[in-house]
């Protein structure tokens, strides 16, 4: 045993390089896709119309409702005012019938959203007070807003969508 030369260790095999390299590429690809998905879904400006497919299938019902709205002859006028000392603006709606008489016994439901933040919808049930329907909405952003109203009275339904530029 004295005459034997000490054996030197051979360098590690390069057989693991390619599997590790490919696994690293796969993990980088998956990680990059996860990051991109989080960025895309976390954008507050991104929104998809709820039940858009069902709404498309019921387009005939939507057209029939528009015809019904015309037959009813109801008018809906919208005002948005920020009163002194009022943090949320006051949404005021005047609702009149065909003869321009105020309608005071209807249920008025509102869904409102800013065009640039359509995923954040504000909802309110408006209350009748002194000839108009009122609600306070936390409108904190100026710009183009969409207001979708559903009015129900004595079994009749009236709908109205108003797009309005709001300045605060």
PDB file of C-alpha atoms in Angstrom:
ATOM      1  CA  UNK A   1       0.000   0.000   0.000  1.00  0.00           C
ATOM      2  CA  UNK A   2       2.938   2.254   0.369  1.00  0.00           C
ATOM      3  CA  UNK A   3       3.725   2.092  -3.290  1.00  0.00           C
ATOM      4  CA  UNK A   4       0.314   3.164  -4.418  1.00  0.00           C
ATOM      5  CA  UNK A   5      -0.223   6.680  -5.581  1.00  0.00           C
ATOM      6  CA  UNK A   6      -3.069   8.601  -3.977  1.00  0.00           C
ATOM      7  CA  UNK A   7      -6.020   8.802  -6.283  1.00  0.00           C
ATOM      8  CA  UNK A   8      -7.122  12.260  -7.282  1.00  0.00           C
ATOM      9  CA  UNK A   9     -10.794  12.936  -7.429  1.00  0.00           C
ATOM     10  CA  UNK A  10     -12.182  13.427 -10.866  1.00  0.00           C
ATOM     11  CA  UNK A  11     -14.146  16.644 -11.529  1.00  0.00           C
ATOM     12  CA  UNK A  12     -17.901  16.370 -10.952  1.00  0.00           C
ATOM     13  CA  UNK A  13     -19.842  15.003 -13.826  1.00  0.00           C
ATOM     14  CA  UNK A  14     -21.441  17.483 -16.195  1.00  0.00           C
ATOM     15  CA  UNK A  15     -24.402  15.165 -16.516  1.00  0.00           C
ATOM     16  CA  UNK A  16     -26.578  17.320 -14.188  1.00  0.00           C
ATOM     17  CA  UNK A  17     -25.961  20.639 -15.945  1.00  0.00           C
ATOM     18  CA  UNK A  18     -28.606  20.309 -18.673  1.00  0.00           C
ATOM     19  CA  UNK A  19     -31.445  18.991 -16.493  1.00  0.00           C
ATOM     20  CA  UNK A  20     -30.834  21.781 -13.962  1.00  0.00           C
ATOM     21  CA  UNK A  21     -30.595  24.362 -16.761  1.00  0.00           C
ATOM     22  CA  UNK A  22     -33.885  23.218 -18.324  1.00  0.00           C
ATOM     23  CA  UNK A  23     -35.647  23.131 -14.943  1.00  0.00           C
ATOM     24  CA  UNK A  24     -34.407  26.689 -14.304  1.00  0.00           C
ATOM     25  CA  UNK A  25     -35.804  27.832 -17.649  1.00  0.00           C
ATOM     26  CA  UNK A  26     -39.176  26.249 -16.871  1.00  0.00           C
ATOM     27  CA  UNK A  27     -39.326  27.851 -13.412  1.00  0.00           C
ATOM     28  CA  UNK A  28     -38.394  31.249 -14.882  1.00  0.00           C
ATOM     29  CA  UNK A  29     -41.128  30.907 -17.505  1.00  0.00           C
ATOM     30  CA  UNK A  30     -43.783  29.897 -14.968  1.00  0.00           C
ATOM     31  CA  UNK A  31     -42.675  32.629 -12.552  1.00  0.00           C
ATOM     32  CA  UNK A  32     -42.797  35.265 -15.290  1.00  0.00           C
ATOM     33  CA  UNK A  33     -46.295  34.176 -16.307  1.00  0.00           C
ATOM     34  CA  UNK A  34     -47.520  34.300 -12.704  1.00  0.00           C
ATOM     35  CA  UNK A  35     -46.131  37.830 -12.306  1.00  0.00           C
ATOM     36  CA  UNK A  36     -47.802  38.951 -15.552  1.00  0.00           C
ATOM     37  CA  UNK A  37     -51.114  37.396 -14.457  1.00  0.00           C
ATOM     38  CA  UNK A  38     -50.967  39.231 -11.123  1.00  0.00           C
ATOM     39  CA  UNK A  39     -50.239  42.524 -12.875  1.00  0.00           C
ATOM     40  CA  UNK A  40     -53.089  42.005 -15.348  1.00  0.00           C
ATOM     41  CA  UNK A  41     -55.706  41.028 -12.763  1.00  0.00           C
ATOM     42  CA  UNK A  42     -54.642  43.651 -10.232  1.00  0.00           C
ATOM     43  CA  UNK A  43     -55.284  46.555 -12.605  1.00  0.00           C
ATOM     44  CA  UNK A  44     -58.210  48.613 -11.236  1.00  0.00           C
ATOM     45  CA  UNK A  45     -58.978  49.940 -14.720  1.00  0.00           C
ATOM     46  CA  UNK A  46     -59.684  46.444 -16.046  1.00  0.00           C
ATOM     47  CA  UNK A  47     -63.282  45.296 -15.974  1.00  0.00           C
ATOM     48  CA  UNK A  48     -65.485  42.786 -17.719  1.00  0.00           C
ATOM     49  CA  UNK A  49     -69.208  43.454 -18.079  1.00  0.00           C
ATOM     50  CA  UNK A  50     -70.991  41.123 -15.687  1.00  0.00           C
ATOM     51  CA  UNK A  51     -72.947  38.349 -17.420  1.00  0.00           C
ATOM     52  CA  UNK A  52     -72.078  39.818 -20.807  1.00  0.00           C
ATOM     53  CA  UNK A  53     -72.859  36.560 -22.607  1.00  0.00           C
ATOM     54  CA  UNK A  54     -76.312  36.287 -21.014  1.00  0.00           C
ATOM     55  CA  UNK A  55     -76.973  39.951 -21.800  1.00  0.00           C
ATOM     56  CA  UNK A  56     -76.073  39.256 -25.410  1.00  0.00           C
ATOM     57  CA  UNK A  57     -78.466  36.321 -25.536  1.00  0.00           C
ATOM     58  CA  UNK A  58     -81.225  38.497 -24.061  1.00  0.00           C
ATOM     59  CA  UNK A  59     -80.716  41.393 -26.462  1.00  0.00           C
ATOM     60  CA  UNK A  60     -84.334  41.058 -27.589  1.00  0.00           C
ATOM     61  CA  UNK A  61     -85.497  41.575 -23.997  1.00  0.00           C
ATOM     62  CA  UNK A  62     -83.338  44.693 -23.757  1.00  0.00           C
ATOM     63  CA  UNK A  63     -84.906  46.106 -26.924  1.00  0.00           C
ATOM     64  CA  UNK A  64     -88.386  45.258 -25.595  1.00  0.00           C
ATOM     65  CA  UNK A  65     -87.556  47.120 -22.347  1.00  0.00           C
ATOM     66  CA  UNK A  66     -86.487  50.175 -24.364  1.00  0.00           C
ATOM     67  CA  UNK A  67     -89.837  50.067 -26.171  1.00  0.00           C
ATOM     68  CA  UNK A  68     -91.625  49.747 -22.808  1.00  0.00           C
ATOM     69  CA  UNK A  69     -89.649  52.762 -21.510  1.00  0.00           C
ATOM     70  CA  UNK A  70     -90.896  54.831 -24.459  1.00  0.00           C
ATOM     71  CA  UNK A  71     -94.485  53.673 -23.929  1.00  0.00           C
ATOM     72  CA  UNK A  72     -94.392  54.628 -20.244  1.00  0.00           C
ATOM     73  CA  UNK A  73     -93.217  58.131 -21.108  1.00  0.00           C
ATOM     74  CA  UNK A  74     -91.376  58.530 -17.811  1.00  0.00           C
ATOM     75  CA  UNK A  75     -88.517  61.013 -17.635  1.00  0.00           C
ATOM     76  CA  UNK A  76     -85.523  60.796 -15.346  1.00  0.00           C
ATOM     77  CA  UNK A  77     -83.299  63.839 -14.751  1.00  0.00           C
ATOM     78  CA  UNK A  78     -80.004  63.426 -12.890  1.00  0.00           C
ATOM     79  CA  UNK A  79     -78.083  66.019 -10.872  1.00  0.00           C
ATOM     80  CA  UNK A  80     -74.915  65.500  -8.878  1.00  0.00           C
ATOM     81  CA  UNK A  81     -74.106  68.145  -6.298  1.00  0.00           C
ATOM     82  CA  UNK A  82     -71.476  68.436  -3.640  1.00  0.00           C
ATOM     83  CA  UNK A  83     -73.069  70.400  -0.831  1.00  0.00           C
ATOM     84  CA  UNK A  84     -70.986  72.505   1.536  1.00  0.00           C
ATOM     85  CA  UNK A  85     -69.690  70.217   4.247  1.00  0.00           C
ATOM     86  CA  UNK A  86     -70.988  67.146   2.425  1.00  0.00           C
ATOM     87  CA  UNK A  87     -68.199  64.650   1.900  1.00  0.00           C
ATOM     88  CA  UNK A  88     -70.021  62.295  -0.471  1.00  0.00           C
ATOM     89  CA  UNK A  89     -71.807  64.102  -3.285  1.00  0.00           C
ATOM     90  CA  UNK A  90     -75.578  64.081  -3.347  1.00  0.00           C
ATOM     91  CA  UNK A  91     -77.217  62.311  -6.282  1.00  0.00           C
ATOM     92  CA  UNK A  92     -80.577  63.902  -7.063  1.00  0.00           C
ATOM     93  CA  UNK A  93     -83.079  62.362  -9.450  1.00  0.00           C
ATOM     94  CA  UNK A  94     -86.311  63.940 -10.635  1.00  0.00           C
ATOM     95  CA  UNK A  95     -88.726  61.319 -11.949  1.00  0.00           C
ATOM     96  CA  UNK A  96     -91.815  62.434 -13.869  1.00  0.00           C
ATOM     97  CA  UNK A  97     -94.562  60.719 -15.827  1.00  0.00           C
ATOM     98  CA  UNK A  98     -95.857  61.490 -19.316  1.00  0.00           C
ATOM     99  CA  UNK A  99     -97.823  64.532 -18.009  1.00  0.00           C
ATOM    100  CA  UNK A 100     -94.664  65.799 -16.228  1.00  0.00           C
ATOM    101  CA  UNK A 101     -96.140  65.076 -12.803  1.00  0.00           C
ATOM    102  CA  UNK A 102     -93.635  63.858 -10.203  1.00  0.00           C
ATOM    103  CA  UNK A 103     -93.647  60.141  -9.469  1.00  0.00           C
ATOM    104  CA  UNK A 104     -93.256  59.800  -5.714  1.00  0.00           C
ATOM    105  CA  UNK A 105     -94.007  56.137  -5.015  1.00  0.00           C
ATOM    106  CA  UNK A 106     -91.378  54.293  -7.054  1.00  0.00           C
ATOM    107  CA  UNK A 107     -88.390  52.210  -6.011  1.00  0.00           C
ATOM    108  CA  UNK A 108     -85.280  53.669  -7.643  1.00  0.00           C
ATOM    109  CA  UNK A 109     -82.103  51.586  -7.698  1.00  0.00           C
ATOM    110  CA  UNK A 110     -78.807  52.966  -8.988  1.00  0.00           C
ATOM    111  CA  UNK A 111     -75.528  51.362 -10.041  1.00  0.00           C
ATOM    112  CA  UNK A 112     -72.790  53.876 -10.851  1.00  0.00           C
ATOM    113  CA  UNK A 113     -69.167  53.521 -11.878  1.00  0.00           C
ATOM    114  CA  UNK A 114     -66.345  55.655 -13.212  1.00  0.00           C
ATOM    115  CA  UNK A 115     -65.364  54.821 -16.764  1.00  0.00           C
ATOM    116  CA  UNK A 116     -61.700  54.365 -15.773  1.00  0.00           C
ATOM    117  CA  UNK A 117     -62.552  52.167 -12.768  1.00  0.00           C
ATOM    118  CA  UNK A 118     -65.506  50.148 -14.020  1.00  0.00           C
ATOM    119  CA  UNK A 119     -64.718  47.228 -11.712  1.00  0.00           C
ATOM    120  CA  UNK A 120     -65.590  49.392  -8.684  1.00  0.00           C
ATOM    121  CA  UNK A 121     -69.361  49.742  -8.775  1.00  0.00           C
ATOM    122  CA  UNK A 122     -71.320  51.912  -6.352  1.00  0.00           C
ATOM    123  CA  UNK A 123     -74.917  50.927  -5.586  1.00  0.00           C
ATOM    124  CA  UNK A 124     -77.692  52.835  -3.864  1.00  0.00           C
ATOM    125  CA  UNK A 125     -81.410  52.677  -3.247  1.00  0.00           C
ATOM    126  CA  UNK A 126     -82.639  56.259  -3.650  1.00  0.00           C
ATOM    127  CA  UNK A 127     -85.148  57.696  -1.158  1.00  0.00           C
ATOM    128  CA  UNK A 128     -87.935  60.102  -2.069  1.00  0.00           C
ATOM    129  CA  UNK A 129     -87.742  63.494  -0.378  1.00  0.00           C
ATOM    130  CA  UNK A 130     -89.358  66.815  -1.357  1.00  0.00           C
ATOM    131  CA  UNK A 131     -90.170  65.960  -4.949  1.00  0.00           C
ATOM    132  CA  UNK A 132     -86.995  64.072  -5.845  1.00  0.00           C
ATOM    133  CA  UNK A 133     -85.085  60.904  -5.094  1.00  0.00           C
ATOM    134  CA  UNK A 134     -81.821  61.305  -3.179  1.00  0.00           C
ATOM    135  CA  UNK A 135     -78.749  59.263  -2.300  1.00  0.00           C
ATOM    136  CA  UNK A 136     -75.221  60.018  -1.165  1.00  0.00           C
ATOM    137  CA  UNK A 137     -72.593  58.204  -3.209  1.00  0.00           C
ATOM    138  CA  UNK A 138     -68.882  58.172  -2.398  1.00  0.00           C
ATOM    139  CA  UNK A 139     -67.900  59.656  -5.761  1.00  0.00           C
ATOM    140  CA  UNK A 140     -64.257  60.563  -5.236  1.00  0.00           C
ATOM    141  CA  UNK A 141     -63.079  60.803  -8.821  1.00  0.00           C
ATOM    142  CA  UNK A 142     -63.907  63.368 -11.480  1.00  0.00           C
ATOM    143  CA  UNK A 143     -64.428  62.238 -15.053  1.00  0.00           C
ATOM    144  CA  UNK A 144     -66.872  60.216 -17.108  1.00  0.00           C
ATOM    145  CA  UNK A 145     -69.321  58.152 -15.045  1.00  0.00           C
ATOM    146  CA  UNK A 146     -72.064  55.745 -16.031  1.00  0.00           C
ATOM    147  CA  UNK A 147     -75.294  55.729 -14.015  1.00  0.00           C
ATOM    148  CA  UNK A 148     -77.659  52.771 -14.507  1.00  0.00           C
ATOM    149  CA  UNK A 149     -81.131  53.223 -13.052  1.00  0.00           C
ATOM    150  CA  UNK A 150     -83.879  50.657 -12.517  1.00  0.00           C
ATOM    151  CA  UNK A 151     -87.220  52.160 -11.468  1.00  0.00           C
ATOM    152  CA  UNK A 152     -90.128  49.957 -10.360  1.00  0.00           C
ATOM    153  CA  UNK A 153     -93.639  51.149  -9.658  1.00  0.00           C
ATOM    154  CA  UNK A 154     -96.927  49.245  -9.514  1.00  0.00           C
ATOM    155  CA  UNK A 155     -95.509  46.272 -11.417  1.00  0.00           C
ATOM    156  CA  UNK A 156     -93.976  48.450 -14.120  1.00  0.00           C
ATOM    157  CA  UNK A 157     -90.274  48.617 -14.779  1.00  0.00           C
ATOM    158  CA  UNK A 158     -88.354  51.542 -16.291  1.00  0.00           C
ATOM    159  CA  UNK A 159     -84.624  51.535 -17.034  1.00  0.00           C
ATOM    160  CA  UNK A 160     -82.278  54.344 -17.936  1.00  0.00           C
ATOM    161  CA  UNK A 161     -78.524  54.588 -18.462  1.00  0.00           C
ATOM    162  CA  UNK A 162     -76.881  57.999 -18.308  1.00  0.00           C
ATOM    163  CA  UNK A 163     -73.241  58.725 -19.077  1.00  0.00           C
ATOM    164  CA  UNK A 164     -72.221  61.993 -17.478  1.00  0.00           C
ATOM    165  CA  UNK A 165     -69.021  63.898 -16.900  1.00  0.00           C
ATOM    166  CA  UNK A 166     -68.724  64.598 -13.180  1.00  0.00           C
ATOM    167  CA  UNK A 167     -66.556  67.401 -11.820  1.00  0.00           C
ATOM    168  CA  UNK A 168     -65.863  67.630  -8.130  1.00  0.00           C
TER     169      UNK A 168
END
